[in-house]
Coordinates of C-alpha atoms in Angstrom, one line a residue:
M11 CA 56.5 141.0 80.1
E12 CA 58.5 140.4 83.0
R13 CA 62.1 140.7 83.0
D14 CA 64.5 138.0 84.1
G15 CA 64.9 138.5 88.1
Q16 CA 62.0 140.7 88.3
R17 CA 59.9 140.7 91.5
V18 CA 56.3 140.1 91.1
V19 CA 53.4 139.6 93.4
L20 CA 50.6 137.2 92.7
K21 CA 47.4 137.4 94.8
F22 CA 44.6 134.7 94.5
G23 CA 41.2 134.8 95.7
G24 CA 39.1 132.4 97.5
S25 CA 37.4 131.2 94.4
S26 CA 40.9 130.5 92.9
V27 CA 41.8 128.1 95.9
G28 CA 38.6 126.9 96.5
S29 CA 39.2 123.3 96.2
A30 CA 42.5 120.7 96.2
E31 CA 42.2 120.6 92.3
K32 CA 42.2 124.4 92.0
I33 CA 45.2 124.7 94.5
R34 CA 47.0 122.3 91.9
A35 CA 46.1 124.5 89.1
V36 CA 47.0 127.5 91.0
S37 CA 50.4 125.8 91.8
E38 CA 50.8 125.3 88.0
R39 CA 50.4 129.1 87.2
I40 CA 52.9 130.0 89.7
S41 CA 55.5 127.7 87.8
G42 CA 54.7 129.5 84.8
F43 CA 56.3 132.9 86.2
L44 CA 59.3 130.9 87.6
E45 CA 59.8 129.7 84.2
R46 CA 60.1 133.1 82.7
G47 CA 62.5 133.8 85.4
C48 CA 60.6 135.7 87.9
K49 CA 61.1 136.1 91.9
V50 CA 57.7 135.4 93.1
A51 CA 55.5 136.1 96.4
V52 CA 51.9 134.9 96.3
V53 CA 49.1 136.1 98.5
V54 CA 46.1 133.9 98.9
S55 CA 42.9 134.0 100.6
A56 CA 40.8 131.7 102.3
M57 CA 39.4 128.8 100.3
G58 CA 35.9 129.7 98.9
D59 CA 33.3 130.0 101.5
T60 CA 35.6 129.4 104.5
T61 CA 35.3 133.0 105.9
D62 CA 31.5 133.0 105.4
R63 CA 31.5 129.5 107.4
L64 CA 33.7 130.7 110.1
L65 CA 31.1 133.7 110.6
E66 CA 28.2 131.6 110.9
L67 CA 29.8 129.5 112.9
A68 CA 31.0 132.3 115.5
R69 CA 27.3 133.8 115.2
S70 CA 26.2 130.2 116.3
V71 CA 28.2 130.1 119.8
A72 CA 27.6 133.9 120.2
P73 CA 24.3 134.7 119.1
D74 CA 24.5 138.3 120.8
G75 CA 27.8 138.9 118.9
P76 CA 31.2 137.4 119.0
C77 CA 34.2 139.2 120.2
P78 CA 35.6 141.3 117.9
R79 CA 39.2 140.0 118.8
E80 CA 38.3 136.5 119.2
L81 CA 36.4 136.8 115.9
D82 CA 39.6 137.8 114.1
Q83 CA 41.5 135.0 115.8
L84 CA 39.2 132.8 114.1
L85 CA 38.8 134.3 110.6
A86 CA 42.7 134.5 110.6
T87 CA 42.7 130.7 110.4
G88 CA 41.2 130.6 106.7
E89 CA 44.0 132.2 105.1
Q90 CA 46.5 130.0 107.3
Q91 CA 45.0 126.9 105.7
S92 CA 45.3 128.1 102.1
I93 CA 49.0 129.2 102.6
A94 CA 50.2 125.9 104.1
L95 CA 48.2 123.8 101.3
L96 CA 49.6 125.9 98.5
S97 CA 53.1 125.5 99.8
M98 CA 52.3 121.8 100.1
A99 CA 51.2 121.7 96.3
L100 CA 54.2 123.6 95.1
S101 CA 56.4 121.2 96.9
N102 CA 54.8 118.4 95.3
L103 CA 55.8 120.1 91.7
G104 CA 59.5 120.4 92.9
I105 CA 59.0 124.1 93.6
E106 CA 60.5 125.1 96.9
S107 CA 58.4 127.4 99.0
R108 CA 57.6 128.7 102.4
S109 CA 54.6 129.9 103.7
F110 CA 53.9 133.1 106.2
S111 CA 51.0 134.3 108.0
G112 CA 50.6 138.1 108.0
S113 CA 52.3 138.8 111.1
Q114 CA 55.3 136.2 110.0
A115 CA 55.4 138.1 106.6
G116 CA 56.0 141.4 108.4
F117 CA 52.4 143.0 108.3
M118 CA 51.8 145.6 111.3
A119 CA 48.3 147.0 111.4
F120 CA 46.0 149.4 113.6
G121 CA 42.6 150.3 113.9
R122 CA 39.4 148.2 115.1
H123 CA 39.0 144.5 114.8
G124 CA 37.4 143.3 111.5
E125 CA 38.8 146.8 110.0
G126 CA 42.3 147.0 110.4
R127 CA 44.6 149.1 108.4
I128 CA 48.5 148.6 107.4
K129 CA 50.7 150.6 109.5
S130 CA 53.5 149.2 107.8
V131 CA 55.4 145.9 106.3
D132 CA 58.7 144.8 107.0
P133 CA 59.6 142.4 104.0
R134 CA 62.6 140.6 105.1
R135 CA 61.5 137.4 105.5
V136 CA 59.7 137.4 102.0
V137 CA 62.7 139.1 100.4
S138 CA 65.1 136.5 102.0
C139 CA 63.2 133.6 100.5
M140 CA 62.8 135.4 96.7
D141 CA 66.4 136.0 96.7
R142 CA 66.9 132.2 96.9
N143 CA 63.9 131.7 94.4
V144 CA 62.0 130.3 97.2
V145 CA 58.4 131.2 96.5
A146 CA 57.1 132.8 99.8
V147 CA 53.3 132.2 100.3
V148 CA 51.8 134.8 102.7
A149 CA 48.1 135.0 104.3
G150 CA 46.2 137.9 103.0
F151 CA 43.7 139.9 104.8
Q152 CA 45.7 140.0 107.9
G153 CA 48.3 141.6 110.2
I154 CA 49.4 142.0 114.0
D155 CA 48.7 145.1 116.0
E156 CA 51.3 146.9 118.5
D157 CA 50.1 144.4 121.3
G158 CA 50.6 141.2 119.1
D159 CA 47.2 140.5 118.4
V160 CA 45.8 139.4 115.3
I161 CA 43.8 142.2 113.0
T162 CA 41.8 141.6 110.0
L163 CA 41.9 143.9 107.2
G164 CA 38.3 143.8 105.9
R165 CA 36.3 142.3 103.4
G166 CA 38.6 142.0 100.1
G167 CA 41.7 142.8 102.5
S168 CA 44.0 140.2 100.6
D169 CA 43.8 142.7 97.6
L170 CA 45.3 145.3 100.1
S171 CA 47.7 142.7 101.4
A172 CA 49.0 142.0 97.8
I173 CA 49.5 145.5 96.5
A174 CA 50.9 146.6 100.0
L175 CA 53.5 143.7 99.6
A176 CA 54.3 144.7 96.1
A177 CA 55.0 148.2 97.3
A178 CA 57.2 146.9 100.1
L179 CA 59.1 144.6 97.7
D180 CA 59.6 147.4 95.3
A181 CA 57.7 145.2 92.7
E182 CA 56.6 146.9 89.3
N183 CA 53.4 144.6 88.9
C184 CA 50.8 143.0 91.0
Y185 CA 48.4 140.3 89.9
I186 CA 45.2 139.6 91.2
F187 CA 43.9 136.5 89.9
T188 CA 40.3 135.6 90.4
D189 CA 37.4 133.6 88.7
V190 CA 36.9 136.3 85.9
D191 CA 39.2 137.3 83.0
G192 CA 39.3 141.2 83.8
I193 CA 37.3 144.2 84.5
Y194 CA 34.1 144.6 82.4
T195 CA 31.9 147.8 81.6
A196 CA 29.5 146.3 83.9
D197 CA 28.6 143.4 85.8
P198 CA 28.1 140.7 82.8
R199 CA 25.6 139.0 84.8
V200 CA 23.1 142.1 84.7
V201 CA 24.5 143.3 81.2
E202 CA 24.8 140.7 78.4
K203 CA 26.5 143.4 76.1
A204 CA 28.9 144.4 78.8
Y205 CA 32.5 143.9 77.6
K206 CA 36.1 143.8 79.3
L207 CA 38.5 146.6 79.5
D208 CA 42.0 146.2 78.5
N209 CA 43.4 148.9 80.8
L210 CA 41.7 151.5 83.3
S211 CA 43.4 154.7 85.2
W212 CA 43.9 154.3 89.0
D213 CA 41.4 156.9 89.1
E214 CA 38.9 155.2 87.2
C215 CA 39.2 152.0 89.1
L216 CA 39.0 153.4 92.5
E217 CA 35.9 155.4 91.7
M218 CA 34.2 152.2 90.6
T219 CA 35.2 150.5 93.4
V220 CA 33.6 153.2 95.6
A221 CA 30.3 153.1 93.3
G222 CA 30.0 149.3 94.3
A223 CA 31.9 147.4 91.6
K224 CA 32.9 144.2 93.0
V225 CA 36.5 144.4 91.3
L226 CA 38.9 145.0 94.0
Q227 CA 39.0 146.4 97.7
A228 CA 38.7 150.2 97.3
R229 CA 41.6 150.9 100.3
S230 CA 43.6 148.5 97.5
V231 CA 43.3 150.6 94.9
E232 CA 44.4 153.7 96.8
M233 CA 47.4 152.0 98.2
A234 CA 48.4 151.2 94.0
I235 CA 47.7 154.9 93.4
R236 CA 50.1 156.0 96.7
S237 CA 52.8 153.1 95.6
G238 CA 52.7 153.7 91.9
I239 CA 52.0 149.8 91.5
N240 CA 50.3 148.6 88.2
V241 CA 47.7 146.0 88.9
C242 CA 46.2 143.4 86.5
V243 CA 43.2 141.7 87.2
A244 CA 43.0 138.5 85.1
S245 CA 41.8 134.7 85.0
S246 CA 43.4 132.3 87.8
F247 CA 43.2 129.6 84.7
D248 CA 43.0 130.7 81.3
E249 CA 46.5 132.2 80.8
G250 CA 45.5 133.0 77.1
K251 CA 43.2 136.0 78.4
E252 CA 45.5 139.3 79.1
G253 CA 43.0 140.8 82.0
T254 CA 42.5 144.4 82.6
W255 CA 45.8 146.4 83.5
I256 CA 45.1 149.3 86.0
M257 CA 47.9 151.9 85.4
R258 CA 48.6 155.6 86.0
D259 CA 47.1 157.1 82.8
C260 CA 45.9 155.0 80.1
I261 CA 42.6 157.0 78.6
E262 CA 41.7 159.6 75.8
E263 CA 39.2 161.8 76.2
K264 CA 36.8 160.3 73.8
A265 CA 36.3 157.2 76.1
A266 CA 35.6 159.4 79.1
V267 CA 32.6 157.2 80.0
R268 CA 33.7 154.1 81.0
A269 CA 31.6 151.7 82.9
V270 CA 28.3 151.7 84.9
S271 CA 28.3 150.3 88.6
Q272 CA 25.9 149.4 90.9
D273 CA 25.9 149.1 94.7
D274 CA 22.4 148.1 96.4
D275 CA 23.7 148.4 99.8
A276 CA 22.3 151.9 99.9
A277 CA 19.9 153.7 102.6
R278 CA 19.0 157.1 103.0
V279 CA 18.7 159.3 106.4
A280 CA 17.2 162.7 106.6
F281 CA 16.4 164.8 109.3
D282 CA 15.2 168.4 110.0
G283 CA 17.8 171.1 109.4
C284 CA 17.5 172.7 113.0
C285 CA 20.1 169.9 114.1
D286 CA 23.8 170.6 112.8
P287 CA 24.2 168.2 109.9
C288 CA 28.3 168.7 110.1
N289 CA 28.2 167.6 113.6
V290 CA 26.3 164.3 112.5
A291 CA 28.6 163.8 109.8
R292 CA 31.6 164.4 112.1
R293 CA 30.2 161.6 114.5
L294 CA 29.3 159.4 111.8
S295 CA 32.6 159.5 110.4
E296 CA 34.6 158.9 113.9
K297 CA 32.3 155.5 113.6
G298 CA 33.9 154.8 110.4
I299 CA 30.5 155.0 108.5
V300 CA 31.0 156.9 105.3
A301 CA 28.2 159.3 104.3
Q302 CA 27.1 161.7 101.6
L303 CA 25.5 164.6 102.7
V304 CA 23.2 166.6 100.8
V305 CA 21.0 169.8 102.0
Q306 CA 17.5 169.8 100.4
D307 CA 14.5 172.1 101.4
G308 CA 15.8 172.7 104.8
R309 CA 16.5 169.1 105.1
A310 CA 19.7 167.3 105.7
I311 CA 20.0 164.1 103.8
F312 CA 22.7 161.5 104.3
L313 CA 23.0 158.4 101.7
I314 CA 24.7 155.6 103.7
R315 CA 25.5 152.0 103.3
R316 CA 22.1 149.8 104.3
S317 CA 24.5 147.8 106.5
R318 CA 25.3 150.8 108.8
L319 CA 21.7 151.9 108.7
E320 CA 21.0 150.6 112.5
E321 CA 24.3 152.2 113.7
T322 CA 23.6 155.6 111.9
L323 CA 19.9 155.7 113.6
R324 CA 21.5 155.0 117.1
I325 CA 24.0 158.0 116.7
C326 CA 21.4 160.1 115.7
G327 CA 19.2 159.0 118.6
E328 CA 22.2 159.9 120.9
L329 CA 22.4 163.3 119.2
K330 CA 18.7 164.0 119.6
V331 CA 18.1 164.8 115.8
S332 CA 14.6 165.8 115.0
G333 CA 12.3 164.9 112.3
L334 CA 14.2 161.6 111.4
R335 CA 13.2 159.7 108.6
W336 CA 15.0 156.6 106.8
E337 CA 14.4 154.8 103.6
E338 CA 16.0 151.2 102.9
G339 CA 15.9 149.2 99.6
L340 CA 17.8 152.0 97.7
S341 CA 20.5 151.3 94.7
R342 CA 23.1 153.4 93.6
V343 CA 23.9 153.5 89.9
S344 CA 26.8 155.2 88.8
I345 CA 28.3 156.2 85.3
V346 CA 31.9 156.2 85.9
G347 CA 34.6 158.3 83.8
A348 CA 37.3 161.0 83.6
G349 CA 36.4 164.6 84.0
L350 CA 32.3 163.9 84.3
A351 CA 32.2 167.2 86.2
N352 CA 32.6 169.0 83.0
H353 CA 30.2 167.3 80.9
P354 CA 26.8 168.3 82.3
E355 CA 25.2 166.5 79.3
V356 CA 25.9 163.3 81.4
S357 CA 23.2 164.2 83.8
S358 CA 20.6 165.1 81.2
Q359 CA 21.3 161.8 79.5
I360 CA 20.8 160.0 82.7
L361 CA 17.7 161.7 83.5
S362 CA 16.1 161.2 80.1
V363 CA 16.8 157.6 79.7
L364 CA 15.3 156.7 83.1
D365 CA 12.2 158.7 82.3
E366 CA 12.0 156.8 79.3
I367 CA 11.9 153.5 80.8
G368 CA 9.6 154.9 83.9
V369 CA 12.1 154.7 86.8
E370 CA 11.8 157.3 89.3
V371 CA 15.4 159.2 90.5
E372 CA 15.3 159.6 94.0
M373 CA 18.8 161.5 94.2
L374 CA 21.3 162.6 91.6
L375 CA 24.9 163.2 93.2
P376 CA 27.6 164.3 90.5
S377 CA 31.4 164.1 91.1
A378 CA 34.4 164.7 89.0
M379 CA 34.8 161.1 88.5
S380 CA 31.1 159.9 88.3
V381 CA 27.2 160.6 88.2
T382 CA 25.4 158.7 90.3
C383 CA 21.5 158.0 90.6
V384 CA 19.7 156.7 93.3
V385 CA 16.8 154.4 92.6
K386 CA 14.8 152.1 94.0
A387 CA 16.6 148.7 94.8
S388 CA 13.9 147.1 92.4
D389 CA 14.6 149.4 89.6
G390 CA 18.3 148.8 90.2
K391 CA 19.4 146.2 87.2
E392 CA 17.0 147.8 84.7
T393 CA 18.8 151.3 85.3
V394 CA 22.0 149.6 84.8
R395 CA 20.8 148.0 81.6
A396 CA 19.4 151.3 80.3
L397 CA 22.5 153.2 81.1
H398 CA 24.9 150.9 79.7
G399 CA 23.0 150.9 76.8
R400 CA 23.0 154.6 76.2
F401 CA 26.4 155.3 77.3
L402 CA 28.4 152.6 76.3
E403 CA 26.6 150.8 73.5
G404 CA 25.0 153.5 71.6
G405 CA 28.0 155.6 70.3
F406 CA 27.6 158.2 73.0
V407 CA 30.0 161.0 72.5
L408 CA 30.7 163.9 75.1
C409 CA 30.6 167.6 74.1
A410 CA 33.8 169.3 73.5

């Protein structure tokens, strides 16, 4: 429970502010924190599918690809609609508030348009509001660069904005409100018996997001880890449900297997070993492409996001790699939990389960916090259900 006078940051996603009715409901939720004596800053996303509609509109007027700078100018308007409307709804309840764009709230960013990274946050205007018990309503997903141009922070960037603002305000807690009531052991739309987790460690949550779980933007979890911010993912509208707390340490060894995550945005690129794979990896990294490298039978294999395949193939062509082959339609399914590198029985069990259901494992990639199997995308959901059944429903116990 928050203390009287404590600063808190509340973030509401696009589905939470998708209509006038929902915005009014959000304003009521904010009122509850004020009644408990909190000093509140709110970060909001664009309403509903506004960002997707703006992207579609941009592509319709620029079929060859919109200018990245102008696209950021356009996309930033989605959040600015939300902050103004929410501030109006709060005023209608008699709650004094002030809306701020990312730049007005002190967010400085750098990097490429559409993939900006936060450089610093100067929260003085937000603090001035909070100290006067005025709710500061801040546009997520955006900041300005050193030239004064708007730069957006990538998909899910409002999560990052909220946690960065919490860190700048020296707030203890940041609430991420969405249309689900917490983080589950698997996607409940895929696994009927998936259940909500009461808590996760920062490292476990980061591994889940990297492995494809659509819970938070991965960079926002990194920000929470660096800043020591406790994060609660909870329902926007059901105050009776606590949600899932993400904190420093909150697990026991017997509960090491925590979740199964799936990422269908996967592709594999392979080429002959006569090319220097480290040079290829370096070039991919320079372009912001994350690639897992495996050398197998004299061939270098990169696992990348399918959405970056075309760019990866172009870079490989520029480097004149030989024997280039690629495959789309893959899914990464990961068992997530602390210390899995010390438990080889996890990999053995994965292979056993998938053999039982007739799913071929294309690659198996263990790490300290997860074991990932790569399968055909058509087998992804069946793989998630089978592994969830073995590890999280079947009483699986790690060896001592």
